[in-house]
Amino acid sequence: MSEITLKEMSRKPDALICGGRLCAGCDETIVVRQVMKATRGPTIVTSATGCLEVSTSIFPYTSWEVPWMHCAFENVAALASGIEATIKAMHKKKEGPLAKYPTVDVISFAGDGGTYDIGLQALSGAIERGHDFTYVLIDNEAYMNTGIQRSGGTPFGASTTTSPAGKVILGKTETKKPIDEIIIAHGTPYVATINTAWPLDVMKKARKAIEVDGPTFLHSLAPCSRGWRFPPEKTVEIGRLATQTCVFPLFECRQEKGKPVYELSAPSLAIAKRPENKKPIEAYLEQQGRYRHFFRPARKEALLKELQESIDTRWQILCEKAGV
Amino acid sequence: MSERKRGWKTLPKGAVPYKSSKDYQTGDWGVAKPIIDRTRCSKCTLCHFFCPEGAITVRVDGYTEVNYDYCKGCGVCANECPVKCIKMEMKK
Ligand SMILES: Cc1ncc(C[n+]2csc(CCOP(=O)(O)OP(=O)(O)O)c2C)c(N)n1
Ligand code: SF4
Ligand code: SF4
Ligand code: SF4
Ligand SMILES: [Mg+2]
């Protein structure tokens, strides 16, 4: 098993290869490439329906160099549960094709639609039953593959095709579900937020998640040039801004004696220690067409203030939990 | 690509997409392509981790290299290179 350093990992072949058909500059494949670098050996992947699944398995082509399975939109975690239970049984009985491998990593990838909404009960069940697998939420904050519909993961104020900003509403009128808290409340042994702008942090967290016994959850924010409306070369830059503005702070949460223990990751810890480095949310919002109505035709001061305050409050709550 | 696709009767069990997507080149998607100036490259390897296509690999000498058969010309590598030694050049 190779150590997680940029040098070592840059030499490890990709599990997801060229020739996929996601949009140019899509963060979904960056997430997958970085997470899959951290696998220990034989790995089985399950994917929920969404851009990643559709565009990496267009008949007769597959972009997956590892065993990969898609079944339905809502059951990616159930699929992983079955696979993990099978591996366990083979190990216990010392028979079957997977018995000879000391470890087989099971990883699920699902979008926000597939996690916040349609796959939530399968995920909740898999965590409650304690299956040993890693669930990776690729959160681009809308149902992108079917044309940018709002989901439970779409943030307040974002314009989507089913929460269009105009004369009637100013983007989504509801707030984003606190998915990390929902998963942590299950007593999940390891939960972390990840951002592809910090590849080493992503890979280290992914390795931790894979090594932990039991269900683990990685939440990535995945900027989408189509749905968020920005030029494709800005994908990683906008993701980075989400963390620098504390819209998407980076942290880990493990369980110790039945208590969740939060820890801020380096990029967010640096902001907690020197709050003057925290960027205003405008820096993040103004680069994206889905928030255009915050600035044009007129700047919506009240709306910006409301959003900034809610981000500040959430950030403060997280800092308190992490004891900083 | 003109060959007939297999039907369900002849597909291997449980493995529906049966060809590697390496056979599907996406190199003609982009209007621009990245050019790496190796005289300034610091061999940080970050462009390899940021490329959505996995089209940037690290050579034995530590420099990175773009596979233009698959590069979609998104420009993420050029935007992120810490020493700004990748330039997007319009294709002719
Ligand atoms: C049961 C079911 N309902 C609806 C669809 C149609 N559908 C396919 S992909 C998709 C959107 C997926 O959104 P998300 O999970 O956020 O992933 P993304 O495409 O954004 O990565 C939808 C609604 C489906 N395939 N199955
Ligand atoms: S719509 Fe968004 S998530 Fe889907 S492939 Fe394009 S950039 Fe990626
Ligand atoms: S332009 Fe995009 S696809 Fe091409 S090498 Fe750079 S990051 Fe990869
Ligand atoms: S990101 Fe720039 S400096 Fe780093 S390896 Fe790539 S080309 Fe070289
Ligand atoms: Mg989505």
CSV table of C-alpha atoms and ligand atoms in Angstrom, one decimal:
chain,number,residue,atom,x,y,z
A,1,MET,CA,0.0,0.0,0.0
A,2,SER,CA,1.5,3.3,-1.0
A,3,GLU,CA,1.9,6.2,1.3
A,4,ILE,CA,-0.2,9.3,0.6
A,5,THR,CA,2.2,11.9,-0.8
A,6,LEU,CA,1.7,13.9,-4.0
A,7,LYS,CA,4.8,12.2,-5.4
A,8,GLU,CA,3.6,8.6,-4.7
A,9,MET,CA,0.1,9.2,-5.7
A,10,SER,CA,1.0,11.0,-9.0
A,11,ARG,CA,2.5,7.7,-10.1
A,12,LYS,CA,-0.5,5.6,-9.2
A,13,PRO,CA,-2.6,4.8,-12.2
A,14,ASP,CA,-6.1,6.2,-12.4
A,15,ALA,CA,-9.1,4.0,-11.6
A,16,LEU,CA,-11.2,6.3,-13.8
A,17,ILE,CA,-9.6,6.7,-17.2
A,18,CYS,CA,-9.8,9.0,-20.2
A,19,GLY,CA,-12.6,9.0,-22.8
A,20,GLY,CA,-15.5,9.8,-20.4
A,21,ARG,CA,-18.1,12.3,-21.6
A,22,LEU,CA,-18.7,14.7,-18.8
A,23,CYS,CA,-18.4,18.4,-19.7
A,24,ALA,CA,-14.9,19.8,-20.0
A,25,GLY,CA,-13.7,21.0,-16.6
A,26,CYS,CA,-16.2,18.9,-14.6
A,27,ASP,CA,-15.2,18.6,-10.9
A,28,GLU,CA,-17.0,15.2,-10.5
A,29,THR,CA,-14.1,13.3,-12.2
A,30,ILE,CA,-11.5,15.3,-10.3
A,31,VAL,CA,-13.2,14.1,-7.1
A,32,VAL,CA,-13.3,10.5,-8.2
A,33,ARG,CA,-9.7,10.6,-9.5
A,34,GLN,CA,-8.4,12.0,-6.2
A,35,VAL,CA,-10.5,9.7,-3.9
A,36,MET,CA,-9.6,6.6,-5.9
A,37,LYS,CA,-5.9,7.3,-5.6
A,38,ALA,CA,-6.3,6.5,-1.9
A,39,THR,CA,-7.6,3.0,-2.3
A,40,ARG,CA,-5.5,0.3,-0.7
A,41,GLY,CA,-5.8,-2.5,-3.3
A,42,PRO,CA,-8.8,-4.4,-4.9
A,43,THR,CA,-11.7,-2.0,-4.9
A,44,ILE,CA,-15.4,-2.2,-5.9
A,45,VAL,CA,-17.3,0.9,-6.8
A,46,THR,CA,-21.0,1.6,-6.9
A,47,SER,CA,-22.5,4.7,-8.5
A,48,ALA,CA,-25.9,6.3,-8.3
A,49,THR,CA,-27.5,7.7,-11.4
A,50,GLY,CA,-26.2,11.1,-12.4
A,51,CYS,CA,-23.6,12.8,-14.6
A,52,LEU,CA,-20.8,10.7,-13.4
A,53,GLU,CA,-22.6,7.4,-13.9
A,54,VAL,CA,-24.1,8.3,-17.3
A,55,SER,CA,-21.0,9.8,-18.8
A,56,THR,CA,-18.6,7.1,-17.8
A,57,SER,CA,-20.6,4.1,-19.0
A,58,ILE,CA,-22.1,5.1,-22.4
A,59,PHE,CA,-22.7,1.8,-24.1
A,60,PRO,CA,-20.5,0.0,-25.2
A,61,TYR,CA,-17.7,2.0,-23.4
A,62,THR,CA,-16.7,2.1,-19.7
A,63,SER,CA,-14.2,4.4,-18.1
A,64,TRP,CA,-13.8,2.3,-15.0
A,65,GLU,CA,-10.7,0.2,-14.5
A,66,VAL,CA,-12.1,-1.3,-11.3
A,67,PRO,CA,-15.3,-3.4,-10.9
A,68,TRP,CA,-18.1,-0.9,-11.0
A,69,MET,CA,-21.8,-1.2,-10.7
A,70,HIS,CA,-24.8,1.0,-11.3
A,71,CYS,CA,-28.3,-0.2,-10.5
A,72,ALA,CA,-30.8,2.5,-9.8
A,73,PHE,CA,-30.8,6.2,-8.8
A,74,GLU,CA,-31.9,5.6,-5.2
A,75,ASN,CA,-30.0,2.5,-4.0
A,76,VAL,CA,-26.3,3.1,-4.3
A,77,ALA,CA,-25.8,2.5,-0.6
A,78,ALA,CA,-27.9,-0.6,-0.6
A,79,LEU,CA,-25.9,-1.9,-3.5
A,80,ALA,CA,-22.7,-1.3,-1.5
A,81,SER,CA,-24.2,-2.9,1.5
A,82,GLY,CA,-24.8,-6.1,-0.4
A,83,ILE,CA,-21.4,-6.1,-1.9
A,84,GLU,CA,-19.8,-5.5,1.5
A,85,ALA,CA,-21.8,-8.3,3.1
A,86,THR,CA,-20.8,-10.7,0.4
A,87,ILE,CA,-17.1,-9.8,0.9
A,88,LYS,CA,-17.5,-10.4,4.6
A,89,ALA,CA,-19.1,-13.7,4.1
A,90,MET,CA,-16.4,-14.8,1.7
A,91,HIS,CA,-13.7,-13.8,4.2
A,92,LYS,CA,-15.5,-15.6,7.0
A,93,LYS,CA,-16.0,-18.8,5.1
A,94,LYS,CA,-12.6,-18.5,3.4
A,95,GLU,CA,-14.2,-19.4,0.1
A,96,GLY,CA,-15.3,-17.5,-3.0
A,97,PRO,CA,-13.4,-15.4,-5.5
A,98,LEU,CA,-12.8,-12.5,-3.1
A,99,ALA,CA,-11.6,-14.6,-0.1
A,100,LYS,CA,-8.0,-14.4,-1.1
A,101,TYR,CA,-7.8,-10.6,-0.8
A,102,PRO,CA,-7.0,-9.3,2.7
A,103,THR,CA,-8.9,-6.1,2.0
A,104,VAL,CA,-11.5,-5.2,-0.7
A,105,ASP,CA,-12.4,-1.5,-0.5
A,106,VAL,CA,-16.1,-0.6,-1.3
A,107,ILE,CA,-16.7,2.9,-2.4
A,108,SER,CA,-20.0,4.6,-3.5
A,109,PHE,CA,-20.3,7.8,-5.5
A,110,ALA,CA,-23.6,9.7,-5.6
A,111,GLY,CA,-24.7,13.2,-6.5
A,112,ASP,CA,-26.7,15.6,-4.2
A,113,GLY,CA,-29.9,14.5,-5.8
A,114,GLY,CA,-28.9,10.9,-5.1
A,115,THR,CA,-28.0,11.7,-1.5
A,116,TYR,CA,-30.0,14.5,0.0
A,117,ASP,CA,-33.2,13.4,-1.6
A,118,ILE,CA,-33.7,10.1,-3.4
A,119,GLY,CA,-30.9,7.9,-1.9
A,120,LEU,CA,-31.2,9.1,1.7
A,121,GLN,CA,-33.1,6.2,3.1
A,122,ALA,CA,-30.8,3.6,1.5
A,123,LEU,CA,-27.8,5.5,2.9
A,124,SER,CA,-29.4,5.9,6.4
A,125,GLY,CA,-30.1,2.1,6.4
A,126,ALA,CA,-26.6,1.2,5.3
A,127,ILE,CA,-25.0,3.3,8.1
A,128,GLU,CA,-27.4,2.0,10.7
A,129,ARG,CA,-26.5,-1.6,9.8
A,130,GLY,CA,-22.9,-0.6,10.0
A,131,HIS,CA,-21.6,-1.7,6.6
A,132,ASP,CA,-17.9,-1.1,6.1
A,133,PHE,CA,-17.9,1.1,3.1
A,134,THR,CA,-17.1,4.7,2.1
A,135,TYR,CA,-19.8,6.9,0.7
A,136,VAL,CA,-18.7,9.9,-1.4
A,137,LEU,CA,-21.2,12.6,-1.9
A,138,ILE,CA,-20.4,14.6,-5.0
A,139,ASP,CA,-22.4,17.7,-4.3
A,140,ASN,CA,-22.9,20.1,-7.2
A,141,GLU,CA,-26.0,21.4,-5.6
A,142,ALA,CA,-28.7,20.4,-8.2
A,143,TYR,CA,-29.9,17.6,-10.4
A,144,MET,CA,-27.4,18.4,-13.2
A,145,ASN,CA,-27.8,15.4,-15.4
A,146,THR,CA,-31.4,16.1,-16.1
A,147,GLY,CA,-31.0,19.9,-16.6
A,148,ILE,CA,-30.2,21.7,-13.3
A,149,GLN,CA,-33.3,21.1,-11.1
A,150,ARG,CA,-33.1,22.2,-7.5
A,151,SER,CA,-32.5,19.5,-4.8
A,152,GLY,CA,-32.4,19.3,-1.1
A,153,GLY,CA,-28.7,20.2,-1.5
A,154,THR,CA,-29.3,23.4,-3.5
A,155,PRO,CA,-28.4,26.4,-1.3
A,156,PHE,CA,-30.7,29.3,-0.5
A,157,GLY,CA,-30.8,31.9,-3.3
A,158,ALA,CA,-29.3,29.8,-6.1
A,159,SER,CA,-31.2,30.0,-9.4
A,160,THR,CA,-32.0,26.6,-11.0
A,161,THR,CA,-34.5,25.6,-13.7
A,162,THR,CA,-37.1,24.7,-11.0
A,163,SER,CA,-36.2,27.7,-8.7
A,164,PRO,CA,-35.6,30.3,-11.3
A,165,ALA,CA,-34.6,33.8,-10.2
A,166,GLY,CA,-37.1,36.3,-11.6
A,167,LYS,CA,-39.9,38.6,-10.6
A,168,VAL,CA,-41.6,36.0,-8.4
A,169,ILE,CA,-38.7,34.4,-6.4
A,170,LEU,CA,-35.0,35.2,-6.1
A,171,GLY,CA,-33.7,31.7,-6.6
A,172,LYS,CA,-34.3,28.8,-4.1
A,173,THR,CA,-36.4,30.0,-1.2
A,174,GLU,CA,-35.5,27.1,1.1
A,175,THR,CA,-32.1,26.3,2.7
A,176,LYS,CA,-29.7,23.4,2.1
A,177,LYS,CA,-30.2,20.3,4.3
A,178,PRO,CA,-27.5,19.9,6.9
A,179,ILE,CA,-26.4,16.6,5.4
A,180,ASP,CA,-23.1,16.3,7.4
A,181,GLU,CA,-25.0,16.7,10.7
A,182,ILE,CA,-27.6,14.2,9.6
A,183,ILE,CA,-24.9,11.6,8.9
A,184,ILE,CA,-23.0,12.5,12.0
A,185,ALA,CA,-26.2,12.1,14.1
A,186,HIS,CA,-26.2,8.4,12.9
A,187,GLY,CA,-23.0,7.9,14.9
A,188,THR,CA,-21.1,7.4,11.7
A,189,PRO,CA,-17.4,6.6,12.7
A,190,TYR,CA,-15.9,9.1,10.2
A,191,VAL,CA,-17.3,12.0,8.3
A,192,ALA,CA,-15.2,14.6,6.4
A,193,THR,CA,-15.7,17.4,3.9
A,194,ILE,CA,-13.4,17.5,1.0
A,195,ASN,CA,-12.4,20.0,-1.7
A,196,THR,CA,-10.5,19.1,-4.8
A,197,ALA,CA,-8.5,22.3,-4.6
A,198,TRP,CA,-6.5,20.6,-1.8
A,199,PRO,CA,-5.7,17.2,-3.4
A,200,LEU,CA,-3.4,16.0,-0.6
A,201,ASP,CA,-6.1,16.7,2.0
A,202,VAL,CA,-8.7,14.8,-0.1
A,203,MET,CA,-6.5,11.8,-0.5
A,204,LYS,CA,-5.5,11.7,3.2
A,205,LYS,CA,-9.1,11.9,4.3
A,206,ALA,CA,-10.1,9.3,1.7
A,207,ARG,CA,-7.5,6.9,3.0
A,208,LYS,CA,-8.6,7.5,6.6
A,209,ALA,CA,-12.3,6.9,5.6
A,210,ILE,CA,-11.3,3.6,3.8
A,211,GLU,CA,-9.3,2.4,6.7
A,212,VAL,CA,-11.9,3.1,9.4
A,213,ASP,CA,-14.0,0.0,10.1
A,214,GLY,CA,-17.7,0.7,9.4
A,215,PRO,CA,-19.5,3.3,7.3
A,216,THR,CA,-17.7,6.5,6.4
A,217,PHE,CA,-18.9,9.6,4.6
A,218,LEU,CA,-17.0,12.1,2.5
A,219,HIS,CA,-18.8,15.2,1.3
A,220,SER,CA,-17.2,17.0,-1.6
A,221,LEU,CA,-18.5,20.3,-3.0
A,222,ALA,CA,-18.2,19.9,-6.8
A,223,PRO,CA,-18.5,23.1,-8.8
A,224,CYS,CA,-20.4,22.5,-12.1
A,225,SER,CA,-19.7,25.0,-14.9
A,226,ARG,CA,-23.0,24.2,-16.6
A,227,GLY,CA,-25.3,24.5,-13.6
A,228,TRP,CA,-23.5,27.2,-11.7
A,229,ARG,CA,-22.7,29.1,-14.8
A,230,PHE,CA,-19.0,29.9,-14.9
A,231,PRO,CA,-16.2,29.3,-17.4
A,232,PRO,CA,-14.9,25.7,-17.1
A,233,GLU,CA,-11.3,26.7,-16.2
A,234,LYS,CA,-12.6,28.2,-13.0
A,235,THR,CA,-13.9,24.9,-11.5
A,236,VAL,CA,-11.1,24.4,-8.9
A,237,GLU,CA,-10.8,28.2,-8.2
A,238,ILE,CA,-14.5,28.4,-7.3
A,239,GLY,CA,-14.3,25.4,-5.2
A,240,ARG,CA,-11.3,26.9,-3.3
A,241,LEU,CA,-13.3,30.1,-2.8
A,242,ALA,CA,-16.2,28.2,-1.2
A,243,THR,CA,-13.8,27.1,1.5
A,244,GLN,CA,-12.0,30.5,1.8
A,245,THR,CA,-15.4,32.2,2.3
A,246,CYS,CA,-16.5,29.5,4.9
A,247,VAL,CA,-19.4,28.6,2.6
A,248,PHE,CA,-17.9,25.1,2.6
A,249,PRO,CA,-15.5,24.7,5.5
A,250,LEU,CA,-13.2,21.7,5.6
A,251,PHE,CA,-13.4,19.5,8.7
A,252,GLU,CA,-13.3,15.9,10.0
A,253,CYS,CA,-15.6,14.3,12.6
A,254,ARG,CA,-14.8,11.0,14.3
A,255,GLN,CA,-16.7,9.3,17.2
A,256,GLU,CA,-15.0,8.9,20.5
A,257,LYS,CA,-16.9,7.1,23.3
A,258,GLY,CA,-20.2,7.9,21.6
A,259,LYS,CA,-19.4,11.6,21.1
A,260,PRO,CA,-18.7,13.3,17.9
A,261,VAL,CA,-15.2,14.9,17.9
A,262,TYR,CA,-14.8,17.7,15.3
A,263,GLU,CA,-11.5,18.9,13.9
A,264,LEU,CA,-11.0,21.7,11.4
A,265,SER,CA,-8.7,20.9,8.4
A,266,ALA,CA,-5.7,23.1,7.7
A,267,PRO,CA,-7.3,25.5,5.2
A,268,SER,CA,-10.3,26.2,7.5
A,269,LEU,CA,-8.2,26.1,10.7
A,270,ALA,CA,-6.0,28.9,9.3
A,271,ILE,CA,-9.2,31.0,8.9
A,272,ALA,CA,-10.4,30.2,12.4
A,273,LYS,CA,-7.0,31.4,13.8
A,274,ARG,CA,-6.8,34.5,11.6
A,275,PRO,CA,-10.4,35.6,10.9
A,276,GLU,CA,-9.2,38.6,8.9
A,277,ASN,CA,-8.3,36.1,6.2
A,278,LYS,CA,-12.0,35.0,5.8
A,279,LYS,CA,-13.2,36.3,2.4
A,280,PRO,CA,-16.7,37.9,2.1
A,281,ILE,CA,-19.2,35.6,0.3
A,282,GLU,CA,-19.4,38.0,-2.6
A,283,ALA,CA,-16.0,36.7,-3.7
A,284,TYR,CA,-17.6,33.3,-4.2
A,285,LEU,CA,-21.1,34.4,-5.4
A,286,GLU,CA,-20.2,37.0,-8.0
A,287,GLN,CA,-18.3,34.5,-10.1
A,288,GLN,CA,-21.4,32.3,-10.7
A,289,GLY,CA,-24.3,33.0,-13.0
A,290,ARG,CA,-26.7,31.1,-10.6
A,291,TYR,CA,-26.3,34.1,-8.2
A,292,ARG,CA,-26.4,36.8,-10.9
A,293,HIS,CA,-29.6,38.2,-9.5
A,294,PHE,CA,-27.7,39.1,-6.2
A,295,PHE,CA,-25.8,41.7,-8.2
A,296,ARG,CA,-27.8,42.6,-11.3
A,297,PRO,CA,-29.7,44.6,-12.3
A,298,ALA,CA,-29.2,46.0,-8.9
A,299,ARG,CA,-27.1,44.9,-5.9
A,300,LYS,CA,-29.4,43.2,-3.4
A,301,GLU,CA,-27.8,44.4,-0.2
A,302,ALA,CA,-30.4,42.9,2.1
A,303,LEU,CA,-30.2,39.5,0.5
A,304,LEU,CA,-26.4,39.5,0.6
A,305,LYS,CA,-26.4,40.5,4.2
A,306,GLU,CA,-28.9,37.8,5.1
A,307,LEU,CA,-26.8,35.2,3.4
A,308,GLN,CA,-23.5,36.4,4.8
A,309,GLU,CA,-25.0,36.3,8.3
A,310,SER,CA,-26.3,32.7,7.9
A,311,ILE,CA,-22.9,31.6,6.6
A,312,ASP,CA,-21.2,33.4,9.6
A,313,THR,CA,-23.6,31.7,12.1
A,314,ARG,CA,-22.9,28.2,10.6
A,315,TRP,CA,-19.2,28.8,10.6
A,316,GLN,CA,-19.3,30.0,14.2
A,317,ILE,CA,-21.3,26.9,15.3
A,318,LEU,CA,-18.7,24.7,13.5
A,319,CYS,CA,-15.8,26.5,15.2
A,320,GLU,CA,-17.5,26.0,18.6
A,321,LYS,CA,-17.9,22.3,17.9
A,322,ALA,CA,-14.2,22.0,16.9
A,323,GLY,CA,-13.2,23.9,20.0
A,324,VAL,CA,-11.5,26.8,18.2
B,1,MET,CA,-16.5,2.8,-34.4
B,2,SER,CA,-18.4,1.6,-37.4
B,3,GLU,CA,-18.4,-2.0,-36.1
B,4,ARG,CA,-21.8,-3.4,-34.9
B,5,LYS,CA,-22.4,-3.0,-31.2
B,6,ARG,CA,-23.1,-6.3,-29.3
B,7,GLY,CA,-26.7,-7.1,-28.4
B,8,TRP,CA,-27.8,-8.4,-25.0
B,9,LYS,CA,-27.6,-12.0,-26.0
B,10,THR,CA,-23.8,-11.9,-26.6
B,11,LEU,CA,-22.8,-9.5,-23.8
B,12,PRO,CA,-20.6,-10.9,-21.0
B,13,LYS,CA,-22.7,-11.5,-17.8
B,14,GLY,CA,-23.0,-8.5,-15.6
B,15,ALA,CA,-20.7,-6.4,-17.7
B,16,VAL,CA,-22.8,-4.3,-20.0
B,17,PRO,CA,-20.3,-1.6,-21.3
B,18,TYR,CA,-17.6,-3.9,-22.5
B,19,LYS,CA,-15.1,-1.6,-24.3
B,20,SER,CA,-12.6,0.8,-22.7
B,21,SER,CA,-13.5,4.4,-23.1
B,22,LYS,CA,-9.9,4.8,-24.2
B,23,ASP,CA,-11.3,3.9,-27.6
B,24,TYR,CA,-13.4,7.0,-27.5
B,25,GLN,CA,-11.1,10.0,-28.0
B,26,THR,CA,-12.3,13.4,-26.7
B,27,GLY,CA,-9.2,15.3,-27.9
B,28,ASP,CA,-11.2,17.2,-30.5
B,29,TRP,CA,-13.7,18.7,-28.0
B,30,GLY,CA,-11.7,21.8,-27.1
B,31,VAL,CA,-10.9,24.9,-29.0
B,32,ALA,CA,-7.6,25.5,-27.1
B,33,LYS,CA,-4.9,23.2,-25.9
B,34,PRO,CA,-2.5,23.5,-22.9
B,35,ILE,CA,1.2,24.0,-23.6
B,36,ILE,CA,3.6,23.4,-20.7
B,37,ASP,CA,6.8,25.5,-20.5
B,38,ARG,CA,9.1,23.0,-18.9
B,39,THR,CA,11.8,25.5,-18.4
B,40,ARG,CA,9.6,27.0,-15.7
B,41,CYS,CA,7.8,23.9,-14.4
B,42,SER,CA,8.6,23.1,-10.8
B,43,LYS,CA,7.4,19.5,-11.1
B,44,CYS,CA,4.8,20.0,-8.3
B,45,THR,CA,2.5,17.5,-10.1
B,46,LEU,CA,-0.6,19.5,-9.2
B,47,CYS,CA,-1.8,19.7,-12.8
B,48,HIS,CA,-2.0,15.9,-12.8
B,49,PHE,CA,-4.3,15.9,-9.8
B,50,PHE,CA,-6.5,18.7,-11.1
B,51,CYS,CA,-7.1,17.5,-14.7
B,52,PRO,CA,-10.7,16.2,-14.9
B,53,GLU,CA,-9.8,13.8,-17.7
B,54,GLY,CA,-6.7,12.2,-16.2
B,55,ALA,CA,-5.0,13.4,-19.4
B,56,ILE,CA,-1.9,14.7,-17.6
B,57,THR,CA,0.6,12.1,-16.5
B,58,VAL,CA,3.9,12.4,-14.7
B,59,ARG,CA,6.9,11.2,-16.7
B,60,VAL,CA,9.9,9.4,-15.2
B,61,ASP,CA,11.8,12.6,-15.2
B,62,GLY,CA,9.2,14.2,-13.0
B,63,TYR,CA,7.8,16.6,-15.6
B,64,THR,CA,4.1,16.4,-16.5
B,65,GLU,CA,2.8,15.7,-20.0
B,66,VAL,CA,-0.6,16.2,-21.7
B,67,ASN,CA,-2.2,13.5,-23.7
B,68,TYR,CA,-3.9,15.5,-26.5
B,69,ASP,CA,-6.0,12.6,-27.6
B,70,TYR,CA,-8.2,13.1,-24.6
B,71,CYS,CA,-7.6,16.7,-23.3
B,72,LYS,CA,-10.9,18.6,-23.6
B,73,GLY,CA,-9.2,22.0,-23.4
B,74,CYS,CA,-11.0,23.0,-20.2
B,75,GLY,CA,-8.1,25.1,-19.0
B,76,VAL,CA,-8.2,24.0,-15.4
B,77,CYS,CA,-4.5,23.0,-15.5
B,78,ALA,CA,-3.4,26.4,-16.8
B,79,ASN,CA,-5.6,28.2,-14.3
B,80,GLU,CA,-4.2,26.3,-11.4
B,81,CYS,CA,-0.5,25.9,-12.2
B,82,PRO,CA,1.2,27.7,-9.3
B,83,VAL,CA,4.0,29.0,-11.4
B,84,LYS,CA,1.7,29.8,-14.4
B,85,CYS,CA,3.8,27.8,-16.8
B,86,ILE,CA,0.9,26.3,-18.7
B,87,LYS,CA,-0.6,28.4,-21.5
B,88,MET,CA,-3.8,27.7,-23.4
B,89,GLU,CA,-3.1,28.0,-27.1
B,90,MET,CA,-5.9,28.3,-29.7
B,91,LYS,CA,-6.0,25.3,-32.0
B,92,LYS,CA,-5.5,26.1,-35.7
C,1,LIG,C1,-35.8,6.9,-10.1
C,1,LIG,C2,-35.2,7.9,-11.1
C,1,LIG,N1,-35.8,9.2,-11.1
C,1,LIG,C3,-35.3,10.1,-12.0
C,1,LIG,C4,-34.2,9.7,-12.9
C,1,LIG,C5,-33.7,10.7,-13.8
C,1,LIG,N2,-32.4,11.2,-13.5
C,1,LIG,C6,-31.3,10.8,-14.0
C,1,LIG,S1,-29.9,11.6,-13.5
C,1,LIG,C7,-30.8,12.6,-12.6
C,1,LIG,C8,-30.1,13.8,-11.9
C,1,LIG,C9,-29.1,13.3,-10.9
C,1,LIG,O1,-28.8,14.4,-10.0
C,1,LIG,P1,-27.7,14.3,-8.9
C,1,LIG,O2,-27.9,13.1,-8.1
C,1,LIG,O3,-27.5,15.6,-8.2
C,1,LIG,O4,-26.3,14.0,-9.8
C,1,LIG,P2,-25.6,15.0,-10.9
C,1,LIG,O5,-26.1,14.6,-12.2
C,1,LIG,O6,-25.9,16.4,-10.5
C,1,LIG,O7,-24.2,14.6,-10.7
C,1,LIG,C10,-32.2,12.3,-12.7
C,1,LIG,C11,-33.2,13.1,-12.0
C,1,LIG,C12,-33.7,8.4,-12.8
C,1,LIG,N3,-32.7,8.0,-13.6
C,1,LIG,N4,-34.2,7.5,-11.9
C,2,SF4,S1,-23.4,19.2,-16.0
C,2,SF4,FE1,-22.0,19.8,-14.4
C,2,SF4,S2,-21.8,17.9,-13.2
C,2,SF4,FE2,-22.7,17.3,-15.2
C,2,SF4,S3,-20.9,16.8,-16.5
C,2,SF4,FE3,-21.4,18.9,-16.9
C,2,SF4,S4,-20.0,20.1,-15.4
C,2,SF4,FE4,-20.1,17.9,-14.7
C,3,SF4,S1,-7.0,21.6,-20.5
C,3,SF4,FE1,-8.3,20.4,-19.1
C,3,SF4,S2,-8.4,18.4,-20.0
C,3,SF4,FE2,-6.7,19.4,-21.0
C,3,SF4,S3,-4.9,18.8,-19.8
C,3,SF4,FE3,-5.6,20.7,-18.9
C,3,SF4,S4,-6.9,20.1,-17.3
C,3,SF4,FE4,-6.7,18.3,-18.6
C,4,SF4,S1,1.2,22.5,-12.2
C,4,SF4,FE1,2.7,23.7,-13.4
C,4,SF4,S2,4.5,23.6,-12.2
C,4,SF4,FE2,3.2,22.0,-11.4
C,4,SF4,S3,3.8,20.2,-12.5
C,4,SF4,FE3,2.1,21.1,-13.7
C,4,SF4,S4,3.1,22.4,-15.2
C,4,SF4,FE4,4.7,22.0,-13.6
C,5,MG,MG,-26.1,17.1,-8.5
